[in-house]
Amino acid sequence: MNNNRLRGLLIVLSSPSGGGKTSVYKELLRRYPKFKYSVSATTRPKRANEIDGESYHFLDREEFVKKKDAGQFAEWAEVYGNYYGTYKDFIDRSLQQGEIILLDLDIQGAANLSRQYEEAVTVFILPPSLKVLEKRLINRETDDPEVCKRRLQEAIKEIAEWPNYNYVVINDLLDDAVEDVATIIKAESLNSSRFPERYFENKFLK
Ligand code: 5GP
């Protein structure tokens, strides 16, 4: 292994439903193709606009439980009756290679991952107001109205989690929110803790 390699970074994005983190991370990946996205496993049915292996790895419950029991997930959670899990192998390999990895996790997933990986940086994406949140959930049209209502109630509770995150970003204008997250990533990527011991001595003094 190359000991003089920079440590990888885990950037965890969470938000209440309708906070807009999906748009934020998609735009980040478009602007910074070097960033890696951690594609989760889920038992949720595929939506029309989703691609298996890109949005998620879609598994049935039996397959998911098998992988979970085999310890393949760094964290997993049940969200709205479906299972979601982060592939441990992908995270560990990407970290070792010094990659910047984006993860889209719910609140429990963000907390669980941070406990295991000290390099995890957590960012909470908030909508600018309750009115906007409500509008976004209704406009989504990917879920039925009952699901939207349930998600709004849940979202209101989730907003209270903001102090548990390293950073908070308000997603009013997408461009600004993306720039804010990119700035966080830039600063974190220059944090001295990312550099291995004697990194600069080895680089300059030998
Ligand atoms: P959706 O079904 O709308 O794509 O996602 C529902 C929720 O599951 C979102 O809050 C999303 O962040 C979360 N989620 C997606 N992948 C994972 C994962 O691997 N682990 C955890 N804990 N949550 C996830």
GROMACS .gro file of C-alpha atoms and ligand atoms in nm:
model
  230
    1MET     CA    1   0.000   0.000   0.000
    2ASN     CA    2   0.118   0.354  -0.071
    3ASN     CA    3   0.168   0.510   0.276
    4ASN     CA    4   0.208   0.856   0.135
    5ARG     CA    5  -0.141   0.866  -0.009
    6LEU     CA    6  -0.399   1.118   0.120
    7ARG     CA    7  -0.679   0.971   0.325
    8GLY     CA    8  -1.018   0.951   0.158
    9LEU     CA    9  -1.314   1.159   0.264
   10LEU     CA   10  -1.669   1.051   0.337
   11ILE     CA   11  -1.919   1.328   0.273
   12VAL     CA   12  -2.258   1.230   0.411
   13LEU     CA   13  -2.558   1.427   0.291
   14SER     CA   14  -2.885   1.400   0.479
   15SER     CA   15  -3.202   1.603   0.472
   16PRO     CA   16  -3.562   1.582   0.564
   17SER     CA   17  -3.771   1.447   0.275
   18GLY     CA   18  -3.802   1.733   0.025
   19GLY     CA   19  -3.487   1.906   0.149
   20GLY     CA   20  -3.345   1.852  -0.198
   21LYS     CA   21  -3.029   1.653  -0.128
   22THR     CA   22  -3.076   1.434  -0.434
   23SER     CA   23  -3.058   1.738  -0.664
   24VAL     CA   24  -2.757   1.864  -0.469
   25TYR     CA   25  -2.551   1.548  -0.493
   26LYS     CA   26  -2.645   1.489  -0.858
   27GLU     CA   27  -2.526   1.837  -0.949
   28LEU     CA   28  -2.208   1.789  -0.744
   29LEU     CA   29  -2.132   1.468  -0.933
   30ARG     CA   30  -2.197   1.643  -1.263
   31ARG     CA   31  -1.960   1.930  -1.176
   32TYR     CA   32  -1.695   1.714  -1.009
   33PRO     CA   33  -1.675   1.385  -1.196
   34LYS     CA   34  -1.387   1.279  -0.970
   35PHE     CA   35  -1.620   1.243  -0.672
   36LYS     CA   36  -1.744   0.888  -0.615
   37TYR     CA   37  -2.105   0.817  -0.523
   38SER     CA   38  -2.180   0.533  -0.284
   39VAL     CA   39  -2.466   0.345  -0.451
   40SER     CA   40  -2.676   0.193  -0.172
   41ALA     CA   41  -2.869  -0.130  -0.174
   42THR     CA   42  -3.244  -0.105  -0.122
   43THR     CA   43  -3.551  -0.323  -0.115
   44ARG     CA   44  -3.770  -0.029  -0.226
   45PRO     CA   45  -3.934  -0.074  -0.568
   46LYS     CA   46  -3.754   0.106  -0.850
   47ARG     CA   47  -3.906   0.438  -0.957
   48ALA     CA   48  -3.959   0.510  -1.328
   49ASN     CA   49  -3.661   0.746  -1.359
   50GLU     CA   50  -3.416   0.523  -1.171
   51ILE     CA   51  -3.149   0.293  -1.309
   52ASP     CA   52  -3.046  -0.025  -1.128
   53GLY     CA   53  -2.681   0.000  -1.024
   54GLU     CA   54  -2.677   0.381  -1.061
   55SER     CA   55  -2.948   0.515  -0.831
   56TYR     CA   56  -2.951   0.206  -0.613
   57HIS     CA   57  -2.878  -0.163  -0.628
   58PHE     CA   58  -3.233  -0.295  -0.612
   59LEU     CA   59  -3.255  -0.618  -0.413
   60ASP     CA   60  -3.539  -0.828  -0.282
   61ARG     CA   61  -3.569  -0.864   0.095
   62GLU     CA   62  -3.414  -1.208   0.100
   63GLU     CA   63  -3.104  -1.093  -0.090
   64PHE     CA   64  -3.073  -0.788   0.133
   65VAL     CA   65  -3.094  -0.988   0.458
   66LYS     CA   66  -2.837  -1.235   0.326
   67LYS     CA   67  -2.590  -0.952   0.257
   68LYS     CA   68  -2.667  -0.785   0.588
   69ASP     CA   69  -2.606  -1.111   0.779
   70ALA     CA   70  -2.281  -1.161   0.589
   71GLY     CA   71  -2.163  -0.819   0.719
   72GLN     CA   72  -2.155  -0.658   0.375
   73PHE     CA   73  -2.309  -0.330   0.491
   74ALA     CA   74  -2.121  -0.057   0.680
   75GLU     CA   75  -2.462   0.057   0.803
   76TRP     CA   76  -2.818  -0.027   0.719
   77ALA     CA   77  -3.157   0.107   0.817
   78GLU     CA   78  -3.526   0.056   0.764
   79VAL     CA   79  -3.681   0.370   0.614
   80TYR     CA   80  -4.055   0.387   0.541
   81GLY     CA   81  -4.079   0.006   0.553
   82ASN     CA   82  -3.790  -0.061   0.313
   83TYR     CA   83  -3.432  -0.159   0.384
   84TYR     CA   84  -3.138   0.055   0.276
   85GLY     CA   85  -2.770  -0.031   0.318
   86THR     CA   86  -2.424   0.109   0.241
   87TYR     CA   87  -2.175  -0.134   0.089
   88LYS     CA   88  -1.876  -0.160   0.325
   89ASP     CA   89  -1.642  -0.294   0.062
   90PHE     CA   90  -1.697   0.006  -0.166
   91ILE     CA   91  -1.639   0.253   0.120
   92ASP     CA   92  -1.323   0.084   0.246
   93ARG     CA   93  -1.172   0.044  -0.099
   94SER     CA   94  -1.250   0.404  -0.199
   95LEU     CA   95  -1.111   0.540   0.128
   96GLN     CA   96  -0.793   0.348   0.080
   97GLN     CA   97  -0.759   0.497  -0.267
   98GLY     CA   98  -0.796   0.849  -0.122
   99GLU     CA   99  -1.128   0.915  -0.297
  100ILE     CA  100  -1.389   1.174  -0.206
  101ILE     CA  101  -1.706   0.974  -0.155
  102LEU     CA  102  -2.059   1.116  -0.144
  103LEU     CA  103  -2.326   0.931   0.050
  104ASP     CA  104  -2.699   0.998   0.062
  105LEU     CA  105  -2.813   0.862   0.397
  106ASP     CA  106  -3.107   0.904   0.631
  107ILE     CA  107  -3.046   1.043   0.980
  108GLN     CA  108  -2.987   0.708   1.153
  109GLY     CA  109  -2.753   0.602   0.871
  110ALA     CA  110  -2.548   0.923   0.904
  111ALA     CA  111  -2.511   0.870   1.280
  112ASN     CA  112  -2.417   0.503   1.243
  113LEU     CA  113  -2.161   0.569   0.973
  114SER     CA  114  -1.998   0.854   1.167
  115ARG     CA  115  -1.952   0.626   1.466
  116GLN     CA  116  -1.753   0.383   1.254
  117TYR     CA  117  -1.562   0.619   1.026
  118GLU     CA  118  -1.391   0.916   1.186
  119GLU     CA  119  -1.330   1.072   0.846
  120ALA     CA  120  -1.705   1.109   0.787
  121VAL     CA  121  -1.818   1.469   0.742
  122THR     CA  122  -2.191   1.515   0.782
  123VAL     CA  123  -2.392   1.782   0.602
  124PHE     CA  124  -2.758   1.850   0.670
  125ILE     CA  125  -2.949   2.005   0.380
  126LEU     CA  126  -3.250   2.208   0.486
  127PRO     CA  127  -3.531   2.358   0.280
  128PRO     CA  128  -3.561   2.738   0.314
  129SER     CA  129  -3.909   2.718   0.471
  130LEU     CA  130  -4.191   2.483   0.560
  131LYS     CA  131  -4.397   2.624   0.272
  132VAL     CA  132  -4.127   2.533   0.020
  133LEU     CA  133  -4.087   2.190   0.176
  134GLU     CA  134  -4.460   2.125   0.143
  135LYS     CA  135  -4.459   2.239  -0.219
  136ARG     CA  136  -4.161   2.019  -0.306
  137LEU     CA  137  -4.324   1.712  -0.156
  138ILE     CA  138  -4.647   1.769  -0.346
  139ASN     CA  139  -4.469   1.845  -0.675
  140ARG     CA  140  -4.267   1.529  -0.656
  141GLU     CA  141  -4.545   1.305  -0.792
  142THR     CA  142  -4.330   1.000  -0.725
  143ASP     CA  143  -4.533   0.893  -0.424
  144ASP     CA  144  -4.905   0.886  -0.352
  145PRO     CA  145  -5.064   1.173  -0.147
  146GLU     CA  146  -5.079   0.960   0.168
  147VAL     CA  147  -4.704   0.899   0.146
  148CYS     CA  148  -4.646   1.274   0.088
  149LYS     CA  149  -4.846   1.360   0.400
  150ARG     CA  150  -4.656   1.106   0.608
  151ARG     CA  151  -4.325   1.234   0.477
  152LEU     CA  152  -4.415   1.594   0.563
  153GLN     CA  153  -4.494   1.497   0.924
  154GLU     CA  154  -4.170   1.300   0.939
  155ALA     CA  155  -3.972   1.586   0.779
  156ILE     CA  156  -4.091   1.833   1.042
  157LYS     CA  157  -3.959   1.602   1.316
  158GLU     CA  158  -3.632   1.542   1.129
  159ILE     CA  159  -3.547   1.913   1.102
  160ALA     CA  160  -3.472   1.908   1.477
  161GLU     CA  161  -3.170   1.685   1.408
  162TRP     CA  162  -2.963   1.968   1.260
  163PRO     CA  163  -2.730   2.015   1.564
  164ASN     CA  164  -2.600   1.659   1.521
  165TYR     CA  165  -2.442   1.746   1.186
  166ASN     CA  166  -2.103   1.905   1.119
  167TYR     CA  167  -2.250   2.148   0.865
  168VAL     CA  168  -2.591   2.288   0.772
  169VAL     CA  169  -2.674   2.408   0.420
  170ILE     CA  170  -2.998   2.580   0.320
  171ASN     CA  171  -3.116   2.464  -0.018
  172ASP     CA  172  -3.306   2.761  -0.153
  173LEU     CA  173  -3.132   2.814  -0.486
  174LEU     CA  174  -2.976   2.487  -0.600
  175ASP     CA  175  -2.668   2.659  -0.741
  176ASP     CA  176  -2.589   2.823  -0.406
  177ALA     CA  177  -2.647   2.503  -0.211
  178VAL     CA  178  -2.417   2.308  -0.444
  179GLU     CA  179  -2.150   2.575  -0.408
  180ASP     CA  180  -2.183   2.564  -0.029
  181VAL     CA  181  -2.133   2.187  -0.021
  182ALA     CA  182  -1.844   2.211  -0.268
  183THR     CA  183  -1.681   2.469  -0.037
  184ILE     CA  184  -1.719   2.235   0.260
  185ILE     CA  185  -1.562   1.952   0.062
  186LYS     CA  186  -1.278   2.176  -0.051
  187ALA     CA  187  -1.199   2.286   0.305
  188GLU     CA  188  -1.225   1.932   0.443
  189SER     CA  189  -1.000   1.799   0.170
  190LEU     CA  190  -0.727   2.037   0.292
  191ASN     CA  191  -0.764   1.942   0.659
  192SER     CA  192  -0.425   1.842   0.796
  193SER     CA  193  -0.569   1.519   0.941
  194ARG     CA  194  -0.608   1.391   0.584
  195PHE     CA  195  -0.236   1.382   0.531
  196PRO     CA  196  -0.049   1.075   0.651
  197GLU     CA  197   0.229   1.106   0.907
  198ARG     CA  198   0.548   1.264   0.764
  199TYR     CA  199   0.364   1.332   0.435
  200PHE     CA  200   0.539   1.662   0.366
  201GLU     CA  201   0.873   1.543   0.505
  202ASN     CA  202   0.861   1.255   0.259
  203LYS     CA  203   0.747   1.481  -0.021
  204PHE     CA  204   0.993   1.767   0.018
  205LEU     CA  205   1.281   1.663   0.234
  206LYS     CA  206   1.394   1.338   0.082
  2075GP     P1  207  -3.564   0.721  -0.125
  2075GP     O1  208  -3.642   0.595  -0.114
  2075GP     O2  209  -3.652   0.842  -0.131
  2075GP     O3  210  -3.462   0.716  -0.234
  2075GP     O4  211  -3.478   0.735   0.009
  2075GP     C1  212  -3.541   0.732   0.135
  2075GP     C2  213  -3.439   0.764   0.243
  2075GP     O5  214  -3.342   0.659   0.254
  2075GP     C3  215  -3.360   0.892   0.217
  2075GP     O6  216  -3.359   0.967   0.338
  2075GP     C4  217  -3.221   0.843   0.184
  2075GP     O7  218  -3.123   0.935   0.225
  2075GP     C5  219  -3.214   0.718   0.267
  2075GP     N1  220  -3.110   0.624   0.220
  2075GP     C6  221  -3.071   0.596   0.094
  2075GP     N2  222  -2.971   0.506   0.093
  2075GP     C7  223  -2.944   0.477   0.223
  2075GP     C8  224  -2.850   0.391   0.288
  2075GP     O8  225  -2.769   0.321   0.228
  2075GP     N3  226  -2.855   0.387   0.424
  2075GP     C9  227  -2.942   0.462   0.496
  2075GP     N4  228  -2.936   0.454   0.629
  2075GP     N5  229  -3.032   0.544   0.438
  2075GP    C10  230  -3.033   0.551   0.304
   0.00000   0.00000   0.00000
